[in-house]
Amino acid sequence: MAKGQITIYIILGLVVLIFGGALIYKLMSPDLIVERTDTSSPCLKKLAIDGLTKLSMQGSLDPEAYIASKSLKIAYFYYKDRSLIPSIDIIEQEVSFYITDHLDECNIQGDAHLVFEKEHANIILRMPDSRNQTAKVNVDFLSVFTVVQNIVSQVEKTPEWVDFETVHGTPFDVMILKVDKTTMIYEITDAELGLEGRPFKYRFAVKLI
C-alpha cells in the first residue's frame, strides 16, 4: 500500500473520530437532557377542595372529641378545661390523607401532600413512576386558623364568659351557636377570598364544663 493511501486513511479516521466525539458530547450535553416537569391536575384540585370543604364543616377530619351531627363530627377544640386544638401540621396531614384515600376517583396512585401558605394551599402528588402532579387552591386558611387559635386561647383564660372583643375584633364574621348551657359551636366565615371564591365557613366546638 502506498504511503499516500495510508495517510488518507489516517486522516479519514481522525475525521470520523472527531465528528463521533462531537456527536457524543452533544447528545450528553445538559441542553439535551429532558427533565421531568410537574403537571397541574384539575382532579387533584377537586379532591383538595372536597377535603377542605369537609374540614371546614368539622374543624378536624379526625377529631379527638366531637359533637356528632348527622354524618359530621364537629371537633371540640376546647373540652372541659383542656385545649384540643390541633396544630397546622396535623390539619395538613389530615387533608393530605383525605386526598390520598380518594385518588381512585382520579384513576391515579401516589401520596398527596398539602401545605398551607398565605391565601392558598399547595398540593403535590408524588406518583410511583417518580412523576409529580400539582394543584393550587385559593383559601386563606392560615388567617382563619389564627382567629381560631386566639378564640380558643381566650376561652382557656376565661372559660366562664365569652370575650366578644376577641370575637368581633377579627377580619372575619364570627357566629356563636349555643347548643346547651356549656356547649357552643363557633363558625368563622371568610366571605372575601373564601374557598375558590365561595364563602369559607370553618366550625369548631367548645365545651366549658
Short mmCIF file of C-alpha atoms in Angstrom, two decimals:
data_model
loop_
_atom_site.label_atom_id
_atom_site.label_comp_id
_atom_site.label_asym_id
_atom_site.label_seq_id
_atom_site.Cartn_x
_atom_site.Cartn_y
_atom_site.Cartn_z
CA MET A 1 0.00 0.00 0.00
CA ALA A 2 1.34 3.39 -0.96
CA LYS A 3 2.38 5.87 1.66
CA GLY A 4 -0.15 8.40 0.33
CA GLN A 5 -3.05 5.95 0.77
CA ILE A 6 -2.06 5.28 4.38
CA THR A 7 -2.05 9.00 5.08
CA ILE A 8 -5.55 9.36 3.58
CA TYR A 9 -6.88 6.52 5.78
CA ILE A 10 -5.34 8.11 8.86
CA ILE A 11 -6.93 11.48 8.03
CA LEU A 12 -10.33 9.85 7.42
CA GLY A 13 -10.04 8.01 10.72
CA LEU A 14 -9.27 11.20 12.57
CA VAL A 15 -12.23 12.96 10.94
CA VAL A 16 -14.59 10.15 11.95
CA LEU A 17 -13.18 10.16 15.47
CA ILE A 18 -13.56 13.92 15.84
CA PHE A 19 -17.13 14.03 14.49
CA GLY A 20 -18.11 10.97 16.52
CA GLY A 21 -16.75 12.52 19.70
CA ALA A 22 -18.52 15.80 18.99
CA LEU A 23 -21.81 13.97 18.43
CA ILE A 24 -21.49 12.01 21.69
CA TYR A 25 -20.67 15.21 23.59
CA LYS A 26 -23.68 16.94 22.05
CA LEU A 27 -26.00 14.09 22.98
CA MET A 28 -24.73 14.14 26.56
CA SER A 29 -24.78 17.90 26.95
CA PRO A 30 -27.23 19.42 29.51
CA ASP A 31 -29.11 21.21 26.73
CA LEU A 32 -30.49 17.89 25.51
CA ILE A 33 -31.33 16.43 28.90
CA VAL A 34 -35.12 16.18 29.20
CA GLU A 35 -36.21 16.89 32.76
CA ARG A 36 -39.42 15.63 34.30
CA THR A 37 -41.77 18.52 34.94
CA ASP A 38 -44.71 18.72 37.33
CA THR A 39 -48.14 18.79 35.72
CA SER A 40 -51.20 20.56 37.06
CA SER A 41 -54.13 18.26 37.86
CA PRO A 42 -57.76 19.53 37.91
CA CYS A 43 -58.91 16.27 39.52
CA LEU A 44 -56.34 16.62 42.30
CA LYS A 45 -57.58 20.17 42.88
CA LYS A 46 -61.18 18.91 43.14
CA LEU A 47 -60.17 16.35 45.79
CA ALA A 48 -58.37 19.07 47.74
CA ILE A 49 -61.45 21.31 47.62
CA ASP A 50 -63.63 18.39 48.77
CA GLY A 51 -61.26 17.70 51.67
CA LEU A 52 -61.08 21.36 52.69
CA THR A 53 -64.86 21.66 52.50
CA LYS A 54 -65.33 18.72 54.85
CA LEU A 55 -62.60 20.12 57.11
CA SER A 56 -64.42 23.45 57.29
CA MET A 57 -67.64 21.78 58.40
CA GLN A 58 -65.96 19.69 61.11
CA GLY A 59 -62.90 21.65 62.25
CA SER A 60 -60.85 18.47 62.01
CA LEU A 61 -61.10 15.38 59.81
CA ASP A 62 -60.02 13.13 62.69
CA PRO A 63 -61.18 14.84 65.89
CA GLU A 64 -60.21 13.60 69.33
CA ALA A 65 -63.60 14.65 70.75
CA TYR A 66 -66.60 15.88 68.82
CA ILE A 67 -70.30 16.62 68.57
CA ALA A 68 -71.98 14.10 66.30
CA SER A 69 -74.30 15.82 63.83
CA LYS A 70 -75.75 13.56 61.14
CA SER A 71 -72.72 12.47 59.08
CA LEU A 72 -70.48 15.20 60.53
CA LYS A 73 -68.23 15.24 63.58
CA ILE A 74 -67.78 18.83 64.75
CA ALA A 75 -64.49 18.83 66.64
CA TYR A 76 -64.14 20.14 70.17
CA PHE A 77 -61.16 22.49 70.25
CA TYR A 78 -61.74 23.07 73.96
CA TYR A 79 -63.25 20.36 76.16
CA LYS A 80 -63.69 20.69 79.93
CA ASP A 81 -60.58 22.69 80.86
CA ARG A 82 -58.46 21.10 78.13
CA SER A 83 -57.40 22.52 74.77
CA LEU A 84 -57.76 20.01 71.93
CA ILE A 85 -56.96 22.36 69.08
CA PRO A 86 -54.76 20.59 66.50
CA SER A 87 -51.65 22.11 65.00
CA ILE A 88 -51.46 23.31 61.41
CA ASP A 89 -49.16 20.35 60.66
CA ILE A 90 -51.80 17.90 61.90
CA ILE A 91 -54.53 19.54 59.81
CA GLU A 92 -52.30 19.50 56.72
CA GLN A 93 -51.70 15.80 57.36
CA GLU A 94 -55.43 15.09 57.74
CA VAL A 95 -56.31 16.75 54.42
CA SER A 96 -53.35 15.03 52.73
CA PHE A 97 -54.64 11.64 53.93
CA TYR A 98 -58.14 12.52 52.69
CA ILE A 99 -56.82 13.32 49.21
CA THR A 100 -54.69 10.17 49.09
CA ASP A 101 -57.63 8.00 50.19
CA HIS A 102 -59.78 9.35 47.31
CA LEU A 103 -57.22 9.17 44.49
CA ASP A 104 -59.15 6.32 42.85
CA GLU A 105 -61.66 8.98 41.76
CA CYS A 106 -58.88 10.39 39.55
CA ASN A 107 -57.65 6.94 38.42
CA ILE A 108 -54.17 7.69 39.77
CA GLN A 109 -52.00 6.44 42.61
CA GLY A 110 -49.48 8.12 44.86
CA ASP A 111 -49.06 10.08 48.07
CA ALA A 112 -50.58 13.54 48.36
CA HIS A 113 -49.03 16.29 50.46
CA LEU A 114 -50.88 19.54 51.21
CA VAL A 115 -49.21 22.64 52.64
CA PHE A 116 -50.99 25.84 53.64
CA GLU A 117 -49.41 29.10 52.55
CA LYS A 118 -50.61 32.69 52.59
CA GLU A 119 -54.03 32.82 50.86
CA HIS A 120 -53.70 29.40 49.24
CA ALA A 121 -52.91 25.73 49.71
CA ASN A 122 -50.38 23.85 47.58
CA ILE A 123 -50.84 20.16 46.85
CA ILE A 124 -48.23 17.87 45.35
CA LEU A 125 -48.90 14.25 44.43
CA ARG A 126 -45.83 12.01 44.26
CA MET A 127 -46.61 9.13 41.90
CA PRO A 128 -44.98 5.66 41.76
CA ASP A 129 -43.23 6.44 38.43
CA SER A 130 -41.49 9.46 40.03
CA ARG A 131 -43.72 11.96 38.22
CA ASN A 132 -45.48 14.67 40.20
CA GLN A 133 -48.90 16.22 39.83
CA THR A 134 -49.72 19.52 41.49
CA ALA A 135 -52.69 21.69 42.38
CA LYS A 136 -53.27 25.06 44.00
CA VAL A 137 -56.41 26.04 45.91
CA ASN A 138 -57.26 29.61 46.87
CA VAL A 139 -58.11 29.67 50.57
CA ASP A 140 -56.75 31.82 53.41
CA PHE A 141 -56.82 29.04 55.97
CA LEU A 142 -53.81 30.35 57.89
CA SER A 143 -55.57 33.64 58.69
CA VAL A 144 -58.81 31.87 59.62
CA PHE A 145 -56.97 29.45 61.88
CA THR A 146 -55.11 32.28 63.60
CA VAL A 147 -58.52 33.65 64.64
CA VAL A 148 -59.50 30.18 65.87
CA GLN A 149 -56.32 29.96 67.96
CA ASN A 150 -57.00 33.38 69.50
CA ILE A 151 -60.56 32.41 70.43
CA VAL A 152 -59.52 29.10 71.99
CA SER A 153 -56.71 30.84 73.88
CA GLN A 154 -59.20 33.34 75.29
CA VAL A 155 -61.60 30.54 76.27
CA GLU A 156 -58.76 28.89 78.19
CA LYS A 157 -58.14 32.12 80.11
CA THR A 158 -61.79 32.95 80.85
CA PRO A 159 -63.98 29.88 80.28
CA GLU A 160 -66.80 31.38 82.34
CA TRP A 161 -67.65 34.03 79.73
CA VAL A 162 -67.29 34.84 76.04
CA ASP A 163 -64.85 37.62 75.17
CA PHE A 164 -66.84 39.40 72.48
CA GLU A 165 -63.97 41.83 71.89
CA THR A 166 -61.84 38.93 70.67
CA VAL A 167 -64.72 37.54 68.63
CA HIS A 168 -65.70 40.76 66.90
CA GLY A 169 -62.18 42.15 66.52
CA THR A 170 -61.42 39.76 63.68
CA PRO A 171 -61.40 40.39 59.92
CA PHE A 172 -63.99 37.63 59.51
CA ASP A 173 -67.61 37.11 60.51
CA VAL A 174 -67.95 35.03 63.69
CA MET A 175 -71.18 33.35 64.71
CA ILE A 176 -71.71 31.52 68.02
CA LEU A 177 -74.39 28.83 68.24
CA LYS A 178 -75.31 27.80 71.77
CA VAL A 179 -76.02 24.05 71.86
CA ASP A 180 -76.70 23.92 75.61
CA LYS A 181 -75.60 25.74 78.76
CA THR A 182 -71.98 24.67 78.44
CA THR A 183 -71.55 23.84 74.76
CA MET A 184 -71.09 26.26 71.87
CA ILE A 185 -70.27 25.95 68.18
CA TYR A 186 -68.22 28.72 66.59
CA GLU A 187 -68.46 29.40 62.87
CA ILE A 188 -65.89 31.70 61.27
CA THR A 189 -66.69 32.89 57.75
CA ASP A 190 -64.23 34.26 55.23
CA ALA A 191 -66.57 35.71 52.61
CA GLU A 192 -63.90 37.70 50.77
CA LEU A 193 -61.35 35.18 49.46
CA GLY A 194 -63.24 32.14 50.72
CA LEU A 195 -62.58 28.76 49.18
CA GLU A 196 -62.08 29.26 45.46
CA GLY A 197 -64.38 32.29 45.56
CA ARG A 198 -67.12 30.71 47.69
CA PRO A 199 -67.56 31.68 51.37
CA PHE A 200 -65.34 29.53 53.59
CA LYS A 201 -67.15 28.65 56.83
CA TYR A 202 -64.95 26.99 59.45
CA ARG A 203 -66.57 25.40 62.51
CA PHE A 204 -65.39 24.08 65.82
CA ALA A 205 -66.98 23.38 69.20
CA VAL A 206 -66.25 24.38 72.79
CA LYS A 207 -67.46 22.59 75.92
CA LEU A 208 -66.83 24.55 79.10
CA ILE A 209 -67.58 22.01 81.86
#
